[in-house]
Amino acid sequence: MSADSADTPVTAGPSGSAGAGGTGPRARASVASRIAARTGGGVMRVVLVLVGLFWLMPTVGLLLSSLRSPADINASGWWEVFTAPAQLTTENYARLLQNETITDSLLSTIMITVPATMLVVVVGSLAGYAFAWMEFPGRDWWFLAVVGLLVVPVQVALVPVSKLFGTIGIFETTTGVVLFHVAFGLPFAIFLLRNFFAEIPRELLEAARLDGAGEIRLFTRVVLPLGGPAIASLGIFQFLWVWNDMLIALIFADSESPPITVALQQQVRQFGNNIDVLAPGAFVSMLIPLAVFFAFQRQFVSGVMAGAVK
């Protein structure tokens, strides 16, 4: 082959397997990949919407059931509302507000959840800062002990803690339930916040110390603002865990003023399928956690993303 023929550009043949005409296998593959990418994005959106609707279906069914009369509930399913919207009524919620058992249980749940969440956040933040940036004897060994407590199941402590609380006189009290939740919530809180606080640049803390900031000022003015997303995420997790708990409340809470989870369970035991009380009660018990989550949604997402990056 001569030099002239070697420099001659190769043109696409009849089969279109080469060349710049855009009809070869690479061109077809490129067009096919673009179509698949666009179609795949649309299909993925449809799938996600369907999954979201399927996930919300029990909640929607609970809401619609809570807005129907007992006779309608016993006669047909909640989906009949879409063909007979006249069935919707607020009488169940009116009766629920007159049910002292449910209203008192909501107050008891708030009195348990708020202190248990605040104590875990405050103590966990202080301990996380200490393990991350303060030097004291046996710091690493103490932190390993805290990590080891993460694997201790709650069920193991039910009997010994019950005996301990009975001895000191706080069994079946709000104080006992709060202390139990705090004790089992602190290991995770310390582990999470210590790892988050440890990622704060050391230079930033050293600059604050050079400006004369002590440990308390350093913690309140530097660490807490930077750790806000992680602390908010921890608070949401702890709040949801305590609010939705039934096992610990069933054992340690006062039987005369139980939390909402136990109160709803007692309604089933006493009145059978009392759906006109259970449905609005269960939905009301969902509203407060949902309100807390959506109120701190931005901080929660920031904390999760920060933890993922780090």
PDB file of C-alpha atoms in Angstrom:
ATOM      1  CA  MET A   1       0.000   0.000   0.000  1.00  0.00           C
ATOM      2  CA  SER A   2       1.387   3.362  -1.027  1.00  0.00           C
ATOM      3  CA  ALA A   3       1.676   6.427   1.119  1.00  0.00           C
ATOM      4  CA  ASP A   4      -1.006   8.184  -0.932  1.00  0.00           C
ATOM      5  CA  SER A   5      -3.452   5.383  -0.317  1.00  0.00           C
ATOM      6  CA  ALA A   6      -2.574   5.325   3.390  1.00  0.00           C
ATOM      7  CA  ASP A   7      -3.433   9.001   3.745  1.00  0.00           C
ATOM      8  CA  THR A   8      -6.746   8.648   1.942  1.00  0.00           C
ATOM      9  CA  PRO A   9      -9.664   8.813   4.449  1.00  0.00           C
ATOM     10  CA  VAL A  10     -11.763   5.713   4.760  1.00  0.00           C
ATOM     11  CA  THR A  11     -15.412   6.248   3.875  1.00  0.00           C
ATOM     12  CA  ALA A  12     -18.381   4.295   5.113  1.00  0.00           C
ATOM     13  CA  GLY A  13     -19.302   1.300   3.062  1.00  0.00           C
ATOM     14  CA  PRO A  14     -22.751   0.068   2.210  1.00  0.00           C
ATOM     15  CA  SER A  15     -23.036  -1.652   5.557  1.00  0.00           C
ATOM     16  CA  GLY A  16     -22.435   1.672   7.354  1.00  0.00           C
ATOM     17  CA  SER A  17     -19.946   0.088   9.753  1.00  0.00           C
ATOM     18  CA  ALA A  18     -17.536   3.022   9.720  1.00  0.00           C
ATOM     19  CA  GLY A  19     -17.218   6.619   8.787  1.00  0.00           C
ATOM     20  CA  ALA A  20     -18.674   9.881   9.938  1.00  0.00           C
ATOM     21  CA  GLY A  21     -22.075   9.465   8.382  1.00  0.00           C
ATOM     22  CA  GLY A  22     -23.643   8.640  11.743  1.00  0.00           C
ATOM     23  CA  THR A  23     -25.223   5.353  10.603  1.00  0.00           C
ATOM     24  CA  GLY A  24     -22.709   2.872  12.046  1.00  0.00           C
ATOM     25  CA  PRO A  25     -23.040   0.663  15.139  1.00  0.00           C
ATOM     26  CA  ARG A  26     -21.496   3.360  17.368  1.00  0.00           C
ATOM     27  CA  ALA A  27     -24.003   5.934  16.166  1.00  0.00           C
ATOM     28  CA  ARG A  28     -26.870   3.528  16.636  1.00  0.00           C
ATOM     29  CA  ALA A  29     -25.575   2.601  20.071  1.00  0.00           C
ATOM     30  CA  SER A  30     -25.279   6.259  20.999  1.00  0.00           C
ATOM     31  CA  VAL A  31     -28.828   7.016  19.899  1.00  0.00           C
ATOM     32  CA  ALA A  32     -30.104   3.898  21.662  1.00  0.00           C
ATOM     33  CA  SER A  33     -28.277   4.821  24.872  1.00  0.00           C
ATOM     34  CA  ARG A  34     -29.743   8.322  24.804  1.00  0.00           C
ATOM     35  CA  ILE A  35     -33.251   6.954  24.297  1.00  0.00           C
ATOM     36  CA  ALA A  36     -32.730   4.408  27.077  1.00  0.00           C
ATOM     37  CA  ALA A  37     -31.420   7.094  29.411  1.00  0.00           C
ATOM     38  CA  ARG A  38     -34.385   9.362  28.803  1.00  0.00           C
ATOM     39  CA  THR A  39     -36.860   6.505  29.022  1.00  0.00           C
ATOM     40  CA  GLY A  40     -35.141   5.130  32.097  1.00  0.00           C
ATOM     41  CA  GLY A  41     -35.429   8.466  33.882  1.00  0.00           C
ATOM     42  CA  GLY A  42     -39.127   8.664  33.144  1.00  0.00           C
ATOM     43  CA  VAL A  43     -39.710   5.059  34.124  1.00  0.00           C
ATOM     44  CA  MET A  44     -37.781   5.596  37.354  1.00  0.00           C
ATOM     45  CA  ARG A  45     -39.935   8.578  38.250  1.00  0.00           C
ATOM     46  CA  VAL A  46     -43.086   6.565  37.632  1.00  0.00           C
ATOM     47  CA  VAL A  47     -41.761   3.690  39.738  1.00  0.00           C
ATOM     48  CA  LEU A  48     -40.833   6.026  42.599  1.00  0.00           C
ATOM     49  CA  VAL A  49     -44.263   7.668  42.502  1.00  0.00           C
ATOM     50  CA  LEU A  50     -45.958   4.263  42.582  1.00  0.00           C
ATOM     51  CA  VAL A  51     -43.768   3.117  45.472  1.00  0.00           C
ATOM     52  CA  GLY A  52     -44.541   6.328  47.358  1.00  0.00           C
ATOM     53  CA  LEU A  53     -48.286   5.921  46.829  1.00  0.00           C
ATOM     54  CA  PHE A  54     -48.124   2.284  47.883  1.00  0.00           C
ATOM     55  CA  TRP A  55     -46.153   3.270  50.996  1.00  0.00           C
ATOM     56  CA  LEU A  56     -48.702   5.954  51.905  1.00  0.00           C
ATOM     57  CA  MET A  57     -51.723   3.727  51.325  1.00  0.00           C
ATOM     58  CA  PRO A  58     -51.991   2.475  54.960  1.00  0.00           C
ATOM     59  CA  THR A  59     -51.803   6.052  56.244  1.00  0.00           C
ATOM     60  CA  VAL A  60     -54.452   7.226  53.785  1.00  0.00           C
ATOM     61  CA  GLY A  61     -56.644   4.275  54.714  1.00  0.00           C
ATOM     62  CA  LEU A  62     -56.245   5.071  58.408  1.00  0.00           C
ATOM     63  CA  LEU A  63     -57.175   8.718  57.829  1.00  0.00           C
ATOM     64  CA  LEU A  64     -60.245   7.882  55.780  1.00  0.00           C
ATOM     65  CA  SER A  65     -61.333   5.227  58.270  1.00  0.00           C
ATOM     66  CA  SER A  66     -61.059   7.761  61.073  1.00  0.00           C
ATOM     67  CA  LEU A  67     -63.467  10.023  59.171  1.00  0.00           C
ATOM     68  CA  ARG A  68     -66.185   7.387  58.733  1.00  0.00           C
ATOM     69  CA  SER A  69     -68.950   6.372  61.095  1.00  0.00           C
ATOM     70  CA  PRO A  70     -68.812   2.969  62.834  1.00  0.00           C
ATOM     71  CA  ALA A  71     -71.711   1.714  60.714  1.00  0.00           C
ATOM     72  CA  ASP A  72     -69.943   2.627  57.471  1.00  0.00           C
ATOM     73  CA  ILE A  73     -66.705   1.093  58.700  1.00  0.00           C
ATOM     74  CA  ASN A  74     -68.434  -2.208  59.472  1.00  0.00           C
ATOM     75  CA  ALA A  75     -70.335  -2.169  56.178  1.00  0.00           C
ATOM     76  CA  SER A  76     -67.523  -1.579  53.679  1.00  0.00           C
ATOM     77  CA  GLY A  77     -63.863  -0.721  53.235  1.00  0.00           C
ATOM     78  CA  TRP A  78     -62.351   2.737  53.445  1.00  0.00           C
ATOM     79  CA  TRP A  79     -61.973   2.966  49.662  1.00  0.00           C
ATOM     80  CA  GLU A  80     -65.749   3.361  49.369  1.00  0.00           C
ATOM     81  CA  VAL A  81     -65.207   6.987  50.380  1.00  0.00           C
ATOM     82  CA  PHE A  82     -64.107   7.800  46.823  1.00  0.00           C
ATOM     83  CA  THR A  83     -67.544   6.816  45.497  1.00  0.00           C
ATOM     84  CA  ALA A  84     -69.524   8.049  48.515  1.00  0.00           C
ATOM     85  CA  PRO A  85     -67.772  11.119  49.966  1.00  0.00           C
ATOM     86  CA  ALA A  86     -70.847  11.896  52.078  1.00  0.00           C
ATOM     87  CA  GLN A  87     -69.601   9.243  54.515  1.00  0.00           C
ATOM     88  CA  LEU A  88     -66.863  11.578  55.766  1.00  0.00           C
ATOM     89  CA  THR A  89     -67.552  12.958  59.219  1.00  0.00           C
ATOM     90  CA  THR A  90     -65.612  14.334  62.189  1.00  0.00           C
ATOM     91  CA  GLU A  91     -67.776  12.701  64.841  1.00  0.00           C
ATOM     92  CA  ASN A  92     -65.055  10.173  65.682  1.00  0.00           C
ATOM     93  CA  TYR A  93     -62.613  12.945  66.547  1.00  0.00           C
ATOM     94  CA  ALA A  94     -65.244  14.702  68.640  1.00  0.00           C
ATOM     95  CA  ARG A  95     -65.772  11.510  70.644  1.00  0.00           C
ATOM     96  CA  LEU A  96     -62.034  10.995  70.862  1.00  0.00           C
ATOM     97  CA  LEU A  97     -61.522  14.373  72.504  1.00  0.00           C
ATOM     98  CA  GLN A  98     -64.101  13.356  75.093  1.00  0.00           C
ATOM     99  CA  ASN A  99     -62.266  10.105  75.823  1.00  0.00           C
ATOM    100  CA  GLU A 100     -60.184  10.923  78.901  1.00  0.00           C
ATOM    101  CA  THR A 101     -58.088   7.794  78.521  1.00  0.00           C
ATOM    102  CA  ILE A 102     -56.777   8.893  75.131  1.00  0.00           C
ATOM    103  CA  THR A 103     -56.316  12.560  76.025  1.00  0.00           C
ATOM    104  CA  ASP A 104     -54.492  11.714  79.264  1.00  0.00           C
ATOM    105  CA  SER A 105     -52.298   9.235  77.408  1.00  0.00           C
ATOM    106  CA  LEU A 106     -51.265  11.919  74.909  1.00  0.00           C
ATOM    107  CA  LEU A 107     -50.203  14.152  77.803  1.00  0.00           C
ATOM    108  CA  SER A 108     -48.306  11.270  79.415  1.00  0.00           C
ATOM    109  CA  THR A 109     -46.533  10.546  76.132  1.00  0.00           C
ATOM    110  CA  ILE A 110     -45.427  14.175  75.829  1.00  0.00           C
ATOM    111  CA  MET A 111     -44.188  14.171  79.440  1.00  0.00           C
ATOM    112  CA  ILE A 112     -42.079  11.090  78.677  1.00  0.00           C
ATOM    113  CA  THR A 113     -40.853  11.930  75.176  1.00  0.00           C
ATOM    114  CA  VAL A 114     -39.740  15.531  75.648  1.00  0.00           C
ATOM    115  CA  PRO A 115     -37.467  14.977  78.711  1.00  0.00           C
ATOM    116  CA  ALA A 116     -36.077  11.733  77.289  1.00  0.00           C
ATOM    117  CA  THR A 117     -35.180  13.477  74.033  1.00  0.00           C
ATOM    118  CA  MET A 118     -33.736  16.609  75.634  1.00  0.00           C
ATOM    119  CA  LEU A 119     -31.586  14.679  78.118  1.00  0.00           C
ATOM    120  CA  VAL A 120     -30.166  12.414  75.425  1.00  0.00           C
ATOM    121  CA  VAL A 121     -29.350  15.375  73.174  1.00  0.00           C
ATOM    122  CA  VAL A 122     -27.753  17.466  75.942  1.00  0.00           C
ATOM    123  CA  VAL A 123     -25.780  14.699  77.658  1.00  0.00           C
ATOM    124  CA  GLY A 124     -24.848  13.091  74.337  1.00  0.00           C
ATOM    125  CA  SER A 125     -23.548  16.410  72.996  1.00  0.00           C
ATOM    126  CA  LEU A 126     -21.410  17.048  76.064  1.00  0.00           C
ATOM    127  CA  ALA A 127     -20.042  13.514  76.116  1.00  0.00           C
ATOM    128  CA  GLY A 128     -19.426  13.521  72.360  1.00  0.00           C
ATOM    129  CA  TYR A 129     -17.411  16.718  72.641  1.00  0.00           C
ATOM    130  CA  ALA A 130     -15.431  15.322  75.552  1.00  0.00           C
ATOM    131  CA  PHE A 131     -14.557  12.116  73.706  1.00  0.00           C
ATOM    132  CA  ALA A 132     -13.661  14.040  70.545  1.00  0.00           C
ATOM    133  CA  TRP A 133     -11.547  16.958  71.827  1.00  0.00           C
ATOM    134  CA  MET A 134     -10.763  16.603  75.530  1.00  0.00           C
ATOM    135  CA  GLU A 135      -7.880  14.605  76.971  1.00  0.00           C
ATOM    136  CA  PHE A 136      -8.557  12.494  80.068  1.00  0.00           C
ATOM    137  CA  PRO A 137      -7.253   9.141  81.338  1.00  0.00           C
ATOM    138  CA  GLY A 138      -8.698   6.115  79.565  1.00  0.00           C
ATOM    139  CA  ARG A 139     -10.606   8.141  76.994  1.00  0.00           C
ATOM    140  CA  ASP A 140     -10.308   5.574  74.214  1.00  0.00           C
ATOM    141  CA  TRP A 141     -11.195   2.670  76.509  1.00  0.00           C
ATOM    142  CA  TRP A 142     -14.247   4.494  77.802  1.00  0.00           C
ATOM    143  CA  PHE A 143     -15.341   5.200  74.253  1.00  0.00           C
ATOM    144  CA  LEU A 144     -14.930   1.520  73.342  1.00  0.00           C
ATOM    145  CA  ALA A 145     -17.128   0.668  76.312  1.00  0.00           C
ATOM    146  CA  VAL A 146     -19.775   3.074  75.022  1.00  0.00           C
ATOM    147  CA  VAL A 147     -19.582   1.474  71.569  1.00  0.00           C
ATOM    148  CA  GLY A 148     -19.944  -1.942  73.188  1.00  0.00           C
ATOM    149  CA  LEU A 149     -23.194  -0.831  74.815  1.00  0.00           C
ATOM    150  CA  LEU A 150     -24.697  -0.346  71.356  1.00  0.00           C
ATOM    151  CA  VAL A 151     -25.030  -4.107  70.921  1.00  0.00           C
ATOM    152  CA  VAL A 152     -26.836  -4.677  74.236  1.00  0.00           C
ATOM    153  CA  PRO A 153     -30.504  -5.447  73.436  1.00  0.00           C
ATOM    154  CA  VAL A 154     -33.217  -3.723  75.412  1.00  0.00           C
ATOM    155  CA  GLN A 155     -34.847  -7.030  76.327  1.00  0.00           C
ATOM    156  CA  VAL A 156     -31.805  -8.110  78.340  1.00  0.00           C
ATOM    157  CA  ALA A 157     -32.232  -5.223  80.790  1.00  0.00           C
ATOM    158  CA  LEU A 158     -35.977  -5.444  81.361  1.00  0.00           C
ATOM    159  CA  VAL A 159     -35.918  -7.788  84.378  1.00  0.00           C
ATOM    160  CA  PRO A 160     -32.872  -6.401  86.257  1.00  0.00           C
ATOM    161  CA  VAL A 161     -33.884  -2.783  85.651  1.00  0.00           C
ATOM    162  CA  SER A 162     -37.422  -3.571  86.805  1.00  0.00           C
ATOM    163  CA  LYS A 163     -36.042  -4.928  90.081  1.00  0.00           C
ATOM    164  CA  LEU A 164     -33.746  -1.917  90.444  1.00  0.00           C
ATOM    165  CA  PHE A 165     -36.550   0.568  89.803  1.00  0.00           C
ATOM    166  CA  GLY A 166     -38.793  -1.290  92.230  1.00  0.00           C
ATOM    167  CA  THR A 167     -36.113  -1.108  94.919  1.00  0.00           C
ATOM    168  CA  ILE A 168     -35.590   2.635  94.583  1.00  0.00           C
ATOM    169  CA  GLY A 169     -39.297   3.335  94.138  1.00  0.00           C
ATOM    170  CA  ILE A 170     -39.545   4.593  90.558  1.00  0.00           C
ATOM    171  CA  PHE A 171     -41.157   1.540  88.952  1.00  0.00           C
ATOM    172  CA  GLU A 172     -44.361   2.423  87.046  1.00  0.00           C
ATOM    173  CA  THR A 173     -43.515   6.111  87.100  1.00  0.00           C
ATOM    174  CA  THR A 174     -42.761   8.643  84.387  1.00  0.00           C
ATOM    175  CA  THR A 175     -39.282   9.120  85.847  1.00  0.00           C
ATOM    176  CA  GLY A 176     -38.489   5.437  85.416  1.00  0.00           C
ATOM    177  CA  VAL A 177     -39.574   5.390  81.775  1.00  0.00           C
ATOM    178  CA  VAL A 178     -37.549   8.522  81.016  1.00  0.00           C
ATOM    179  CA  LEU A 179     -34.418   7.139  82.696  1.00  0.00           C
ATOM    180  CA  PHE A 180     -34.700   3.864  80.797  1.00  0.00           C
ATOM    181  CA  HIS A 181     -34.987   5.648  77.450  1.00  0.00           C
ATOM    182  CA  VAL A 182     -32.093   7.954  78.317  1.00  0.00           C
ATOM    183  CA  ALA A 183     -29.865   5.057  79.368  1.00  0.00           C
ATOM    184  CA  PHE A 184     -30.410   3.169  76.124  1.00  0.00           C
ATOM    185  CA  GLY A 185     -30.366   6.256  73.927  1.00  0.00           C
ATOM    186  CA  LEU A 186     -27.071   7.680  75.155  1.00  0.00           C
ATOM    187  CA  PRO A 187     -24.661   5.104  73.626  1.00  0.00           C
ATOM    188  CA  PHE A 188     -25.878   5.814  70.106  1.00  0.00           C
ATOM    189  CA  ALA A 189     -25.995   9.561  70.778  1.00  0.00           C
ATOM    190  CA  ILE A 190     -22.421   9.647  72.072  1.00  0.00           C
ATOM    191  CA  PHE A 191     -21.166   7.482  69.211  1.00  0.00           C
ATOM    192  CA  LEU A 192     -22.876   9.617  66.566  1.00  0.00           C
ATOM    193  CA  LEU A 193     -21.929  13.028  67.937  1.00  0.00           C
ATOM    194  CA  ARG A 194     -18.367  12.082  68.843  1.00  0.00           C
ATOM    195  CA  ASN A 195     -17.686  10.992  65.262  1.00  0.00           C
ATOM    196  CA  PHE A 196     -19.314  14.149  63.923  1.00  0.00           C
ATOM    197  CA  PHE A 197     -17.493  16.509  66.293  1.00  0.00           C
ATOM    198  CA  ALA A 198     -14.166  14.804  65.540  1.00  0.00           C
ATOM    199  CA  GLU A 199     -14.451  15.979  61.902  1.00  0.00           C
ATOM    200  CA  ILE A 200     -14.385  19.644  62.919  1.00  0.00           C
ATOM    201  CA  PRO A 201     -11.070  21.182  61.783  1.00  0.00           C
ATOM    202  CA  ARG A 202      -8.578  21.311  64.638  1.00  0.00           C
ATOM    203  CA  GLU A 203      -7.280  24.657  63.426  1.00  0.00           C
ATOM    204  CA  LEU A 204     -10.676  26.214  64.080  1.00  0.00           C
ATOM    205  CA  LEU A 205     -10.682  25.059  67.684  1.00  0.00           C
ATOM    206  CA  GLU A 206      -7.081  26.079  68.231  1.00  0.00           C
ATOM    207  CA  ALA A 207      -7.816  29.545  66.879  1.00  0.00           C
ATOM    208  CA  ALA A 208     -10.688  29.864  69.329  1.00  0.00           C
ATOM    209  CA  ARG A 209      -8.431  28.767  72.187  1.00  0.00           C
ATOM    210  CA  LEU A 210      -5.848  31.344  71.173  1.00  0.00           C
ATOM    211  CA  ASP A 211      -8.583  33.965  71.438  1.00  0.00           C
ATOM    212  CA  GLY A 212      -9.072  32.930  75.052  1.00  0.00           C
ATOM    213  CA  ALA A 213     -12.094  30.646  74.700  1.00  0.00           C
ATOM    214  CA  GLY A 214     -12.470  28.027  77.403  1.00  0.00           C
ATOM    215  CA  GLU A 215     -14.012  24.595  76.960  1.00  0.00           C
ATOM    216  CA  ILE A 216     -17.548  25.749  77.746  1.00  0.00           C
ATOM    217  CA  ARG A 217     -17.318  28.744  75.421  1.00  0.00           C
ATOM    218  CA  LEU A 218     -15.680  26.599  72.764  1.00  0.00           C
ATOM    219  CA  PHE A 219     -18.479  24.050  73.034  1.00  0.00           C
ATOM    220  CA  THR A 220     -21.333  26.550  72.947  1.00  0.00           C
ATOM    221  CA  ARG A 221     -19.939  29.041  70.395  1.00  0.00           C
ATOM    222  CA  VAL A 222     -18.068  26.775  67.960  1.00  0.00           C
ATOM    223  CA  VAL A 223     -18.978  23.109  68.278  1.00  0.00           C
ATOM    224  CA  LEU A 224     -22.732  23.375  68.773  1.00  0.00           C
ATOM    225  CA  PRO A 225     -23.376  25.645  65.749  1.00  0.00           C
ATOM    226  CA  LEU A 226     -21.293  23.388  63.516  1.00  0.00           C
ATOM    227  CA  GLY A 227     -22.902  20.245  64.909  1.00  0.00           C
ATOM    228  CA  GLY A 228     -26.464  21.530  64.574  1.00  0.00           C
ATOM    229  CA  PRO A 229     -27.488  19.166  61.720  1.00  0.00           C
ATOM    230  CA  ALA A 230     -26.183  16.088  63.547  1.00  0.00           C
ATOM    231  CA  ILE A 231     -27.835  17.140  66.797  1.00  0.00           C
ATOM    232  CA  ALA A 232     -31.140  17.749  64.993  1.00  0.00           C
ATOM    233  CA  SER A 233     -30.944  14.325  63.360  1.00  0.00           C
ATOM    234  CA  LEU A 234     -30.264  12.711  66.728  1.00  0.00           C
ATOM    235  CA  GLY A 235     -33.174  14.571  68.303  1.00  0.00           C
ATOM    236  CA  ILE A 236     -35.562  13.387  65.583  1.00  0.00           C
ATOM    237  CA  PHE A 237     -34.451   9.767  65.900  1.00  0.00           C
ATOM    238  CA  GLN A 238     -34.729   9.815  69.681  1.00  0.00           C
ATOM    239  CA  PHE A 239     -38.120  11.544  69.625  1.00  0.00           C
ATOM    240  CA  LEU A 240     -39.595   9.056  67.163  1.00  0.00           C
ATOM    241  CA  TRP A 241     -38.168   6.081  69.043  1.00  0.00           C
ATOM    242  CA  VAL A 242     -39.563   7.180  72.406  1.00  0.00           C
ATOM    243  CA  TRP A 243     -42.910   8.356  71.041  1.00  0.00           C
ATOM    244  CA  ASN A 244     -43.601   5.097  69.181  1.00  0.00           C
ATOM    245  CA  ASP A 245     -42.263   2.797  71.899  1.00  0.00           C
ATOM    246  CA  MET A 246     -44.660   0.298  73.394  1.00  0.00           C
ATOM    247  CA  LEU A 247     -42.524  -2.375  75.076  1.00  0.00           C
ATOM    248  CA  ILE A 248     -40.850  -0.131  77.643  1.00  0.00           C
ATOM    249  CA  ALA A 249     -44.036   1.851  78.244  1.00  0.00           C
ATOM    250  CA  LEU A 250     -46.018  -1.355  78.757  1.00  0.00           C
ATOM    251  CA  ILE A 251     -43.618  -2.521  81.475  1.00  0.00           C
ATOM    252  CA  PHE A 252     -42.371   0.619  83.211  1.00  0.00           C
ATOM    253  CA  ALA A 253     -45.132   3.209  82.741  1.00  0.00           C
ATOM    254  CA  ASP A 254     -47.892   3.903  85.208  1.00  0.00           C
ATOM    255  CA  SER A 255     -50.908   1.734  84.391  1.00  0.00           C
ATOM    256  CA  GLU A 256     -53.239   4.543  85.469  1.00  0.00           C
ATOM    257  CA  SER A 257     -51.812   7.038  82.954  1.00  0.00           C
ATOM    258  CA  PRO A 258     -50.148   5.026  80.165  1.00  0.00           C
ATOM    259  CA  PRO A 259     -48.640   6.498  76.987  1.00  0.00           C
ATOM    260  CA  ILE A 260     -50.667   6.601  73.796  1.00  0.00           C
ATOM    261  CA  THR A 261     -49.335   3.295  72.432  1.00  0.00           C
ATOM    262  CA  VAL A 262     -50.399   1.392  75.540  1.00  0.00           C
ATOM    263  CA  ALA A 263     -53.708   3.256  75.750  1.00  0.00           C
ATOM    264  CA  LEU A 264     -54.608   2.256  72.192  1.00  0.00           C
ATOM    265  CA  GLN A 265     -53.667  -1.330  72.934  1.00  0.00           C
ATOM    266  CA  GLN A 266     -55.925  -1.290  75.989  1.00  0.00           C
ATOM    267  CA  GLN A 267     -58.783  -0.020  73.824  1.00  0.00           C
ATOM    268  CA  VAL A 268     -58.426  -3.106  71.645  1.00  0.00           C
ATOM    269  CA  ARG A 269     -58.348  -5.396  74.648  1.00  0.00           C
ATOM    270  CA  GLN A 270     -61.363  -3.842  76.342  1.00  0.00           C
ATOM    271  CA  PHE A 271     -63.673  -3.072  73.434  1.00  0.00           C
ATOM    272  CA  GLY A 272     -62.561  -5.433  70.670  1.00  0.00           C
ATOM    273  CA  ASN A 273     -62.585  -3.937  67.183  1.00  0.00           C
ATOM    274  CA  ASN A 274     -63.341  -0.422  68.371  1.00  0.00           C
ATOM    275  CA  ILE A 275     -62.135   1.072  65.109  1.00  0.00           C
ATOM    276  CA  ASP A 276     -64.023   4.336  65.556  1.00  0.00           C
ATOM    277  CA  VAL A 277     -61.746   5.036  68.549  1.00  0.00           C
ATOM    278  CA  LEU A 278     -58.588   3.317  67.343  1.00  0.00           C
ATOM    279  CA  ALA A 279     -58.464   4.937  63.902  1.00  0.00           C
ATOM    280  CA  PRO A 280     -58.632   8.591  65.017  1.00  0.00           C
ATOM    281  CA  GLY A 281     -56.464   7.838  68.059  1.00  0.00           C
ATOM    282  CA  ALA A 282     -53.776   6.216  65.945  1.00  0.00           C
ATOM    283  CA  PHE A 283     -53.873   9.023  63.406  1.00  0.00           C
ATOM    284  CA  VAL A 284     -53.598  11.700  66.103  1.00  0.00           C
ATOM    285  CA  SER A 285     -50.627   9.836  67.572  1.00  0.00           C
ATOM    286  CA  MET A 286     -48.980  10.056  64.127  1.00  0.00           C
ATOM    287  CA  LEU A 287     -49.499  13.773  63.676  1.00  0.00           C
ATOM    288  CA  ILE A 288     -47.037  14.978  66.320  1.00  0.00           C
ATOM    289  CA  PRO A 289     -44.079  12.851  65.096  1.00  0.00           C
ATOM    290  CA  LEU A 290     -44.845  13.917  61.534  1.00  0.00           C
ATOM    291  CA  ALA A 291     -44.963  17.562  62.583  1.00  0.00           C
ATOM    292  CA  VAL A 292     -41.610  17.218  64.374  1.00  0.00           C
ATOM    293  CA  PHE A 293     -40.035  15.514  61.374  1.00  0.00           C
ATOM    294  CA  PHE A 294     -41.233  18.079  58.846  1.00  0.00           C
ATOM    295  CA  ALA A 295     -40.306  20.959  61.166  1.00  0.00           C
ATOM    296  CA  PHE A 296     -36.683  19.754  61.300  1.00  0.00           C
ATOM    297  CA  GLN A 297     -36.579  18.143  57.871  1.00  0.00           C
ATOM    298  CA  ARG A 298     -33.901  20.475  56.517  1.00  0.00           C
ATOM    299  CA  GLN A 299     -31.592  19.898  59.496  1.00  0.00           C
ATOM    300  CA  PHE A 300     -32.241  16.168  59.308  1.00  0.00           C
ATOM    301  CA  VAL A 301     -31.279  15.959  55.635  1.00  0.00           C
ATOM    302  CA  SER A 302     -28.196  18.115  56.259  1.00  0.00           C
ATOM    303  CA  GLY A 303     -27.095  15.848  59.081  1.00  0.00           C
ATOM    304  CA  VAL A 304     -27.597  12.687  57.053  1.00  0.00           C
ATOM    305  CA  MET A 305     -25.732  14.094  54.057  1.00  0.00           C
ATOM    306  CA  ALA A 306     -22.891  15.344  56.239  1.00  0.00           C
ATOM    307  CA  GLY A 307     -22.540  11.937  57.811  1.00  0.00           C
ATOM    308  CA  ALA A 308     -22.572  10.284  54.397  1.00  0.00           C
ATOM    309  CA  VAL A 309     -19.827  12.562  53.073  1.00  0.00           C
ATOM    310  CA  LYS A 310     -17.664  12.119  56.121  1.00  0.00           C
TER     311      LYS A 310
END
